[in-house]
Each structure stands twice: as structure tokens, then as C-alpha cells.
Amino acid sequence: MTDVRQTPLRPAPPEDGPSGVHVVVGAGGAVGRLVVGHLHAAGVRVRAVTRDGRDVGTPGVEAVAADARDGAALAAVSRGAVAVHHCVMPEFSRWTEEFPVVTDALVHAARAVGARLVYADDTWMYGRVDGAMTEDTPWRPVSARGVLRAWLAERLLHAAADGGLRVSIARAGELYGPGVRSVIAGNVFGAARRGRPVHWLGDPDQPLTPTFVDDFARTVAVLGMRDTSDAAVWHVPHPRPTSGRALAAEACRQAGTRLLLLRYSAVQLRVLGRLVPLAREGAELVYQFEQPFEVDGGRAARAFGLPATPYEDGVRRTLAALSAAAAGRRPARRRVPAPLVPPPGG
């Protein structure tokens, strides 16, 4: 069987994209909300799907309710769609139970209505690497959730190879930005803003390309409008590599606080995991931050003219969102520290 990861990339269609509806499933999450916004700004019709049909913050967008685990329900709300965007992010503790069900339901829905399926993915399937990750990097996952992510992507690509479905996979590194819950987002920005120690998992001096959430969302949106391949993996464009220490220092500089960085190894997290289950879960992720964690998105940048947000701008927007959220929140009676290892993703 032909490896669909190597499908030749054909020229992109015009900027205005195809006509028809773009359905965003998981539109209430940090990534999904931004995907909705980018699609709407591009002038296409958008249907935002959440479990309860709530407003996702973009005026003029159709909001509908559907259970992302129900393929028939998703097919019904996807009628008339040219692209279905898979932005669903189950609770971290329920990935194994829910991600396969949701992904199969979305495959069913996209195939039923003849739409392209665009999947918001991560890079865990690559495992241990010694250089920048490209779309051609072999999949050698070293964690249980990396195996799951590889398996889900293979299911999508095999569905495309079997015919009747076109698939675009957008891959991001570790996310940061407004509304994001991730290892970086949870341990760096709030601490920097409040002048507290920044907790870093792994080696803070390894090369790193954290993904600004808006860049991820823009890539997901553009693939739904302009990707013409039958099946392809695309990496989100990034600026040149930074490091964890440099990112934390920039956050502290902008916040007007002094950097104090505390480093944690996988061994320390396993010990801590005897008391805090979430730390035990996080121990299997530390390998990413003990090696170069560079995502090469040059292919998508060249094909679609996608920009990458400079870290200085991404940090500024992240801190501004935290400050705005804090200003609108009533003072808590008791301060509860953020978890050392918050859930990954958006």
C-alpha cells in the first residue's frame, strides 16, 4: 500500500477558498474557537459545533449542538459541508476512551457528506528525535499517549487511502497562548506574571519551538480552505527555535518580574507522582523537553504563505489574556497553586 504521508502536494487553490460550509467540531475549545474566527474572517460560512450549541464568540456564525461521539448526529449537522474540522480535545484522563470514538465519528460524518476532514494533531507520535521534526520524520512513539496519537492518525490516513475521504492533518508542538492548558502554558506564564518560580520539566536549555495557539488555528483553517491533497500531514509554521529558559525570561521581562526557574526531571516527577497522580502522568511527557523539541513547519509556510507569530508577540498576547482574566475574576478567599503538570493541548 502506498504510504499516504508521502502523497505529492498539489498547488493550492485561490486565497478565497471553496464555497460551502466549514463545520468546526469542538468549537468551544481554545483551538476550535480560533479556527471559527479565522474561517469567518476569510468569508466562508461556518457552523460551530459544541455539545450544548453555545455561542463561541464570533458573531454571524451558526452555532449547533451535537455529541462528538455520535457519528450520525455529526453527519446531520455537517450537511452541506466542504470541510469538517476535528478540534475536539477530550479530558486528558479520558483520551483512551474518547479520542478513538470521536475520531471514528468524525470520519463517518465527513465521509457521509463528502467533506474534507481536517485534524488538529500534535507531535507525540514521533517519539525521541535528535533534530527538527518534519512531516517525513518516522513515527516511533515512546509513550502510551504517543502510541494513541499515532494510531489515530494512521486510522485517518488509511481511511483516505481506502477512498471516499480526503484528510488534512495539522501538527503542532507544545501549545501556549490565551486559553491554552499545557505543560508550558500552565507552568510559565501565570508564574511569570505573579513573580513566582517558573517550573520547567526537563532541560530548559534545549532548542524549543513552542506553538502559539493562533498559529495552530490558522493552519487548521487554511488547510480546510486550500489543501488539495487527498491525504497529507502539515506542520504548523514556527519562528526560529528558542529555549525554555529564554521563553520564561521573556515572559518575566514583559511582566516586570525576576526569573527564578526550577527544573524537574522525569525521575523527580515519578517520585512526586506517588502523591500527585497528574505528576505521574506528566513523567511520560518529559522526554520531549530533554531533547531538541523543534517542529519544522517550512512546508506549510511555503505552500500557503502562512506566517509564524514571533515569541515576543505570543508572550505579550498570552500575558494580556491572563491579566484580563484576572481583572474580571472576583478575589479568591484562598489561593490554590497551579498544578505542576497541567493537561496538555488546547
Short mmCIF file of N, CA and C in Angstrom, two decimals, residues 159-283:
data_model
loop_
_atom_site.label_atom_id
_atom_site.label_comp_id
_atom_site.label_asym_id
_atom_site.label_seq_id
_atom_site.Cartn_x
_atom_site.Cartn_y
_atom_site.Cartn_z
N ALA A 159 -8.13 5.61 6.13
CA ALA A 159 -9.47 5.90 5.63
C ALA A 159 -9.39 6.66 4.31
N ALA A 160 -8.43 7.58 4.22
CA ALA A 160 -8.24 8.30 2.97
C ALA A 160 -7.74 7.38 1.86
N ALA A 161 -6.81 6.49 2.22
CA ALA A 161 -6.25 5.57 1.22
C ALA A 161 -7.31 4.62 0.69
N ASP A 162 -8.30 4.30 1.52
CA ASP A 162 -9.38 3.41 1.08
C ASP A 162 -10.37 4.10 0.15
N GLY A 163 -10.29 5.41 0.06
CA GLY A 163 -11.16 6.17 -0.83
C GLY A 163 -12.35 6.76 -0.12
N GLY A 164 -12.92 7.79 -0.71
CA GLY A 164 -14.12 8.39 -0.18
C GLY A 164 -13.90 9.41 0.91
N LEU A 165 -12.64 9.73 1.21
CA LEU A 165 -12.35 10.71 2.25
C LEU A 165 -11.03 11.40 1.93
N ARG A 166 -11.02 12.71 2.05
CA ARG A 166 -9.79 13.49 1.93
C ARG A 166 -9.42 14.00 3.31
N VAL A 167 -8.15 13.90 3.65
CA VAL A 167 -7.70 14.18 5.01
C VAL A 167 -6.53 15.15 5.01
N SER A 168 -6.62 16.15 5.88
CA SER A 168 -5.51 17.05 6.16
C SER A 168 -5.22 16.98 7.65
N ILE A 169 -3.96 16.73 8.00
CA ILE A 169 -3.56 16.67 9.40
C ILE A 169 -2.62 17.83 9.69
N ALA A 170 -3.00 18.66 10.66
CA ALA A 170 -2.17 19.79 11.09
C ALA A 170 -1.53 19.42 12.41
N ARG A 171 -0.20 19.48 12.48
CA ARG A 171 0.52 19.10 13.70
C ARG A 171 1.20 20.30 14.33
N ALA A 172 0.99 20.42 15.64
CA ALA A 172 1.60 21.49 16.43
C ALA A 172 2.50 20.88 17.49
N GLY A 173 3.44 21.68 17.98
CA GLY A 173 4.24 21.28 19.12
C GLY A 173 3.50 21.60 20.41
N GLU A 174 4.22 21.84 21.48
CA GLU A 174 3.59 22.18 22.75
C GLU A 174 2.96 23.57 22.65
N LEU A 175 1.67 23.65 22.93
CA LEU A 175 0.93 24.88 22.74
C LEU A 175 1.14 25.87 23.88
N TYR A 176 1.04 27.15 23.54
CA TYR A 176 0.91 28.22 24.53
C TYR A 176 0.02 29.28 23.92
N GLY A 177 -0.51 30.15 24.76
CA GLY A 177 -1.36 31.23 24.27
C GLY A 177 -2.63 31.35 25.09
N PRO A 178 -3.45 32.34 24.78
CA PRO A 178 -4.68 32.57 25.54
C PRO A 178 -5.59 31.33 25.56
N GLY A 179 -6.03 30.96 26.74
CA GLY A 179 -6.96 29.85 26.89
C GLY A 179 -6.36 28.47 26.85
N VAL A 180 -5.05 28.36 26.64
CA VAL A 180 -4.40 27.06 26.48
C VAL A 180 -4.08 26.46 27.85
N ARG A 181 -4.29 25.16 27.96
CA ARG A 181 -3.85 24.40 29.13
C ARG A 181 -2.81 23.40 28.63
N SER A 182 -1.57 23.61 28.98
CA SER A 182 -0.48 22.75 28.54
C SER A 182 0.64 22.82 29.56
N VAL A 183 1.67 21.99 29.36
CA VAL A 183 2.80 22.00 30.28
C VAL A 183 3.47 23.36 30.31
N ILE A 184 3.70 23.95 29.14
CA ILE A 184 4.34 25.27 29.09
C ILE A 184 3.40 26.34 29.60
N ALA A 185 2.19 26.36 29.08
CA ALA A 185 1.25 27.42 29.45
C ALA A 185 0.97 27.42 30.94
N GLY A 186 0.83 26.25 31.53
CA GLY A 186 0.47 26.17 32.93
C GLY A 186 1.59 26.49 33.88
N ASN A 187 2.84 26.30 33.45
CA ASN A 187 3.96 26.46 34.37
C ASN A 187 4.76 27.74 34.18
N VAL A 188 4.56 28.43 33.05
CA VAL A 188 5.41 29.58 32.76
C VAL A 188 4.70 30.91 32.98
N PHE A 189 3.58 31.13 32.32
CA PHE A 189 3.06 32.49 32.19
C PHE A 189 2.40 33.02 33.46
N GLY A 190 1.60 32.20 34.11
CA GLY A 190 1.00 32.65 35.35
C GLY A 190 2.05 32.94 36.41
N ALA A 191 3.06 32.06 36.48
CA ALA A 191 4.13 32.27 37.45
C ALA A 191 4.92 33.54 37.13
N ALA A 192 5.22 33.75 35.86
CA ALA A 192 5.97 34.95 35.48
C ALA A 192 5.18 36.21 35.80
N ARG A 193 3.89 36.19 35.54
CA ARG A 193 3.07 37.38 35.79
C ARG A 193 2.99 37.72 37.27
N ARG A 194 3.00 36.69 38.12
CA ARG A 194 2.87 36.92 39.56
C ARG A 194 4.22 36.99 40.28
N GLY A 195 5.32 36.83 39.53
CA GLY A 195 6.64 36.89 40.15
C GLY A 195 6.96 35.66 40.96
N ARG A 196 6.44 34.52 40.57
CA ARG A 196 6.68 33.27 41.28
C ARG A 196 7.67 32.40 40.49
N PRO A 197 8.22 31.36 41.12
CA PRO A 197 9.14 30.49 40.39
C PRO A 197 8.46 29.81 39.20
N VAL A 198 9.18 29.74 38.09
CA VAL A 198 8.71 29.03 36.90
C VAL A 198 9.17 27.59 37.00
N HIS A 199 8.23 26.65 36.94
CA HIS A 199 8.56 25.23 36.99
C HIS A 199 8.77 24.73 35.56
N TRP A 200 9.93 24.10 35.32
CA TRP A 200 10.22 23.60 33.96
C TRP A 200 10.50 22.11 34.03
N LEU A 201 9.82 21.35 33.17
CA LEU A 201 10.03 19.91 33.08
C LEU A 201 11.11 19.64 32.05
N GLY A 202 12.17 18.93 32.43
CA GLY A 202 13.24 18.61 31.50
C GLY A 202 14.34 19.66 31.50
N ASP A 203 15.01 19.79 30.34
CA ASP A 203 16.17 20.66 30.20
C ASP A 203 15.73 21.99 29.62
N PRO A 204 15.82 23.09 30.36
CA PRO A 204 15.34 24.39 29.87
C PRO A 204 16.23 25.00 28.80
N ASP A 205 17.37 24.39 28.50
CA ASP A 205 18.30 24.96 27.53
C ASP A 205 18.32 24.21 26.20
N GLN A 206 17.44 23.22 26.04
CA GLN A 206 17.32 22.54 24.76
C GLN A 206 16.60 23.43 23.75
N PRO A 207 16.92 23.29 22.45
CA PRO A 207 16.17 24.05 21.44
C PRO A 207 14.68 23.70 21.50
N LEU A 208 13.84 24.71 21.33
CA LEU A 208 12.40 24.54 21.53
C LEU A 208 11.63 25.44 20.57
N THR A 209 10.55 24.91 19.98
CA THR A 209 9.65 25.74 19.17
C THR A 209 8.23 25.58 19.71
N PRO A 210 7.88 26.28 20.78
CA PRO A 210 6.51 26.22 21.25
C PRO A 210 5.57 26.80 20.21
N THR A 211 4.37 26.25 20.12
CA THR A 211 3.40 26.66 19.10
C THR A 211 2.40 27.64 19.68
N PHE A 212 2.35 28.83 19.10
CA PHE A 212 1.33 29.79 19.53
C PHE A 212 -0.02 29.31 19.01
N VAL A 213 -1.01 29.28 19.89
CA VAL A 213 -2.29 28.64 19.58
C VAL A 213 -2.96 29.26 18.35
N ASP A 214 -2.80 30.56 18.14
CA ASP A 214 -3.43 31.19 16.98
C ASP A 214 -2.79 30.73 15.68
N ASP A 215 -1.49 30.42 15.69
CA ASP A 215 -0.84 29.88 14.50
C ASP A 215 -1.37 28.49 14.18
N PHE A 216 -1.61 27.69 15.22
CA PHE A 216 -2.19 26.36 15.03
C PHE A 216 -3.58 26.49 14.40
N ALA A 217 -4.41 27.35 14.98
CA ALA A 217 -5.77 27.52 14.48
C ALA A 217 -5.78 28.03 13.04
N ARG A 218 -4.89 28.97 12.73
CA ARG A 218 -4.83 29.49 11.36
C ARG A 218 -4.48 28.38 10.38
N THR A 219 -3.54 27.53 10.76
CA THR A 219 -3.15 26.43 9.88
C THR A 219 -4.31 25.47 9.66
N VAL A 220 -5.02 25.12 10.73
CA VAL A 220 -6.18 24.23 10.61
C VAL A 220 -7.23 24.83 9.67
N ALA A 221 -7.49 26.13 9.83
CA ALA A 221 -8.48 26.80 8.98
C ALA A 221 -8.04 26.81 7.52
N VAL A 222 -6.80 27.17 7.27
CA VAL A 222 -6.31 27.28 5.90
C VAL A 222 -6.30 25.93 5.19
N LEU A 223 -5.96 24.87 5.91
CA LEU A 223 -5.98 23.55 5.28
C LEU A 223 -7.39 23.19 4.81
N GLY A 224 -8.40 23.55 5.59
CA GLY A 224 -9.77 23.28 5.17
C GLY A 224 -10.17 24.05 3.94
N MET A 225 -9.59 25.22 3.74
CA MET A 225 -9.94 26.06 2.58
C MET A 225 -9.06 25.80 1.36
N ARG A 226 -7.79 25.38 1.58
CA ARG A 226 -6.86 25.44 0.46
C ARG A 226 -6.07 24.16 0.19
N ASP A 227 -6.09 23.20 1.08
CA ASP A 227 -5.36 21.96 0.81
C ASP A 227 -6.10 21.18 -0.27
N THR A 228 -5.39 20.75 -1.30
CA THR A 228 -5.99 19.98 -2.39
C THR A 228 -5.50 18.54 -2.43
N SER A 229 -4.65 18.13 -1.50
CA SER A 229 -4.14 16.76 -1.49
C SER A 229 -5.24 15.79 -1.05
N ASP A 230 -5.11 14.55 -1.45
CA ASP A 230 -6.04 13.53 -0.97
C ASP A 230 -5.77 13.20 0.49
N ALA A 231 -4.52 13.23 0.88
CA ALA A 231 -4.14 12.98 2.27
C ALA A 231 -2.75 13.57 2.49
N ALA A 232 -2.61 14.37 3.53
CA ALA A 232 -1.31 14.99 3.79
C ALA A 232 -1.20 15.39 5.25
N VAL A 233 0.04 15.36 5.75
CA VAL A 233 0.38 15.87 7.07
C VAL A 233 1.12 17.18 6.88
N TRP A 234 0.73 18.19 7.67
CA TRP A 234 1.35 19.51 7.59
C TRP A 234 1.74 19.95 8.99
N HIS A 235 2.93 20.50 9.14
CA HIS A 235 3.35 21.06 10.42
C HIS A 235 3.07 22.55 10.46
N VAL A 236 2.66 23.02 11.62
CA VAL A 236 2.41 24.45 11.81
C VAL A 236 3.72 25.22 11.68
N PRO A 237 3.74 26.32 10.94
CA PRO A 237 4.96 27.14 10.86
C PRO A 237 5.31 27.74 12.22
N HIS A 238 6.62 27.81 12.50
CA HIS A 238 7.13 28.35 13.76
C HIS A 238 8.25 29.34 13.49
N PRO A 239 8.52 30.23 14.45
CA PRO A 239 9.73 31.05 14.37
C PRO A 239 10.96 30.17 14.57
N ARG A 240 12.13 30.77 14.51
CA ARG A 240 13.35 30.04 14.80
C ARG A 240 13.32 29.54 16.24
N PRO A 241 14.03 28.44 16.53
CA PRO A 241 13.96 27.87 17.88
C PRO A 241 14.39 28.84 18.96
N THR A 242 13.74 28.71 20.10
CA THR A 242 14.13 29.41 21.31
C THR A 242 14.52 28.33 22.32
N SER A 243 14.39 28.59 23.60
CA SER A 243 14.59 27.58 24.64
C SER A 243 13.60 27.86 25.76
N GLY A 244 13.42 26.90 26.63
CA GLY A 244 12.52 27.12 27.75
C GLY A 244 12.96 28.26 28.63
N ARG A 245 14.26 28.34 28.86
CA ARG A 245 14.78 29.42 29.71
C ARG A 245 14.56 30.78 29.05
N ALA A 246 14.79 30.86 27.74
CA ALA A 246 14.61 32.13 27.05
C ALA A 246 13.14 32.53 27.00
N LEU A 247 12.25 31.56 26.82
CA LEU A 247 10.82 31.86 26.79
C LEU A 247 10.36 32.37 28.16
N ALA A 248 10.80 31.70 29.22
CA ALA A 248 10.43 32.12 30.57
C ALA A 248 11.02 33.50 30.89
N ALA A 249 12.25 33.74 30.44
CA ALA A 249 12.88 35.04 30.67
C ALA A 249 12.11 36.15 29.96
N GLU A 250 11.65 35.87 28.75
CA GLU A 250 10.87 36.87 28.02
C GLU A 250 9.55 37.15 28.73
N ALA A 251 8.92 36.10 29.24
CA ALA A 251 7.66 36.28 29.96
C ALA A 251 7.88 37.13 31.22
N CYS A 252 8.96 36.87 31.93
CA CYS A 252 9.27 37.65 33.13
C CYS A 252 9.62 39.10 32.77
N ARG A 253 10.38 39.27 31.68
CA ARG A 253 10.75 40.62 31.26
C ARG A 253 9.51 41.44 30.97
N GLN A 254 8.56 40.86 30.22
CA GLN A 254 7.36 41.61 29.88
C GLN A 254 6.46 41.83 31.09
N ALA A 255 6.50 40.89 32.02
CA ALA A 255 5.67 41.02 33.23
C ALA A 255 6.31 41.93 34.28
N GLY A 256 7.58 42.26 34.08
CA GLY A 256 8.28 43.10 35.04
C GLY A 256 8.66 42.37 36.31
N THR A 257 8.94 41.06 36.19
CA THR A 257 9.33 40.27 37.35
C THR A 257 10.70 39.64 37.09
N ARG A 258 11.26 39.02 38.12
CA ARG A 258 12.58 38.40 38.01
C ARG A 258 12.43 36.90 37.80
N LEU A 259 13.21 36.36 36.86
CA LEU A 259 13.13 34.93 36.57
C LEU A 259 13.79 34.10 37.66
N LEU A 260 13.01 33.15 38.18
CA LEU A 260 13.53 32.10 39.04
C LEU A 260 12.99 30.79 38.48
N LEU A 261 13.87 29.98 37.89
CA LEU A 261 13.43 28.78 37.20
C LEU A 261 13.82 27.53 37.99
N LEU A 262 12.85 26.69 38.25
CA LEU A 262 13.07 25.43 38.95
C LEU A 262 12.90 24.29 37.95
N ARG A 263 13.91 23.44 37.86
CA ARG A 263 13.93 22.38 36.85
C ARG A 263 13.54 21.05 37.49
N TYR A 264 12.73 20.25 36.76
CA TYR A 264 12.31 18.94 37.24
C TYR A 264 12.64 17.88 36.20
N SER A 265 13.16 16.77 36.67
CA SER A 265 13.47 15.65 35.78
C SER A 265 12.32 14.65 35.82
N ALA A 266 12.37 13.67 34.90
CA ALA A 266 11.36 12.61 34.89
C ALA A 266 11.40 11.81 36.18
N VAL A 267 12.60 11.59 36.71
CA VAL A 267 12.73 10.83 37.96
C VAL A 267 12.03 11.57 39.10
N GLN A 268 12.22 12.88 39.19
CA GLN A 268 11.58 13.65 40.24
C GLN A 268 10.06 13.61 40.10
N LEU A 269 9.57 13.64 38.87
CA LEU A 269 8.13 13.60 38.67
C LEU A 269 7.56 12.24 39.05
N ARG A 270 8.32 11.18 38.77
CA ARG A 270 7.82 9.86 39.17
C ARG A 270 7.72 9.75 40.68
N VAL A 271 8.68 10.32 41.38
CA VAL A 271 8.63 10.32 42.85
C VAL A 271 7.43 11.14 43.32
N LEU A 272 7.27 12.33 42.72
CA LEU A 272 6.15 13.18 43.08
C LEU A 272 4.82 12.50 42.74
N GLY A 273 4.84 11.68 41.69
CA GLY A 273 3.64 11.01 41.24
C GLY A 273 3.07 10.03 42.25
N ARG A 274 3.86 9.64 43.24
CA ARG A 274 3.33 8.78 44.30
C ARG A 274 2.28 9.50 45.12
N LEU A 275 2.38 10.84 45.12
CA LEU A 275 1.42 11.64 45.87
C LEU A 275 0.44 12.38 44.95
N VAL A 276 0.93 12.76 43.75
CA VAL A 276 0.11 13.53 42.81
C VAL A 276 -0.01 12.76 41.50
N PRO A 277 -1.16 12.12 41.25
CA PRO A 277 -1.29 11.30 40.04
C PRO A 277 -0.98 12.05 38.75
N LEU A 278 -1.33 13.34 38.68
CA LEU A 278 -1.09 14.11 37.47
C LEU A 278 0.40 14.23 37.17
N ALA A 279 1.21 14.30 38.21
CA ALA A 279 2.66 14.35 38.01
C ALA A 279 3.15 13.03 37.43
N ARG A 280 2.55 11.93 37.85
CA ARG A 280 2.92 10.63 37.31
C ARG A 280 2.60 10.56 35.82
N GLU A 281 1.43 11.12 35.44
CA GLU A 281 1.07 11.18 34.03
C GLU A 281 2.08 12.04 33.26
N GLY A 282 2.50 13.15 33.88
CA GLY A 282 3.41 14.06 33.20
C GLY A 282 4.80 13.51 33.00
N ALA A 283 5.18 12.53 33.83
CA ALA A 283 6.54 11.98 33.74
C ALA A 283 6.81 11.37 32.37
#
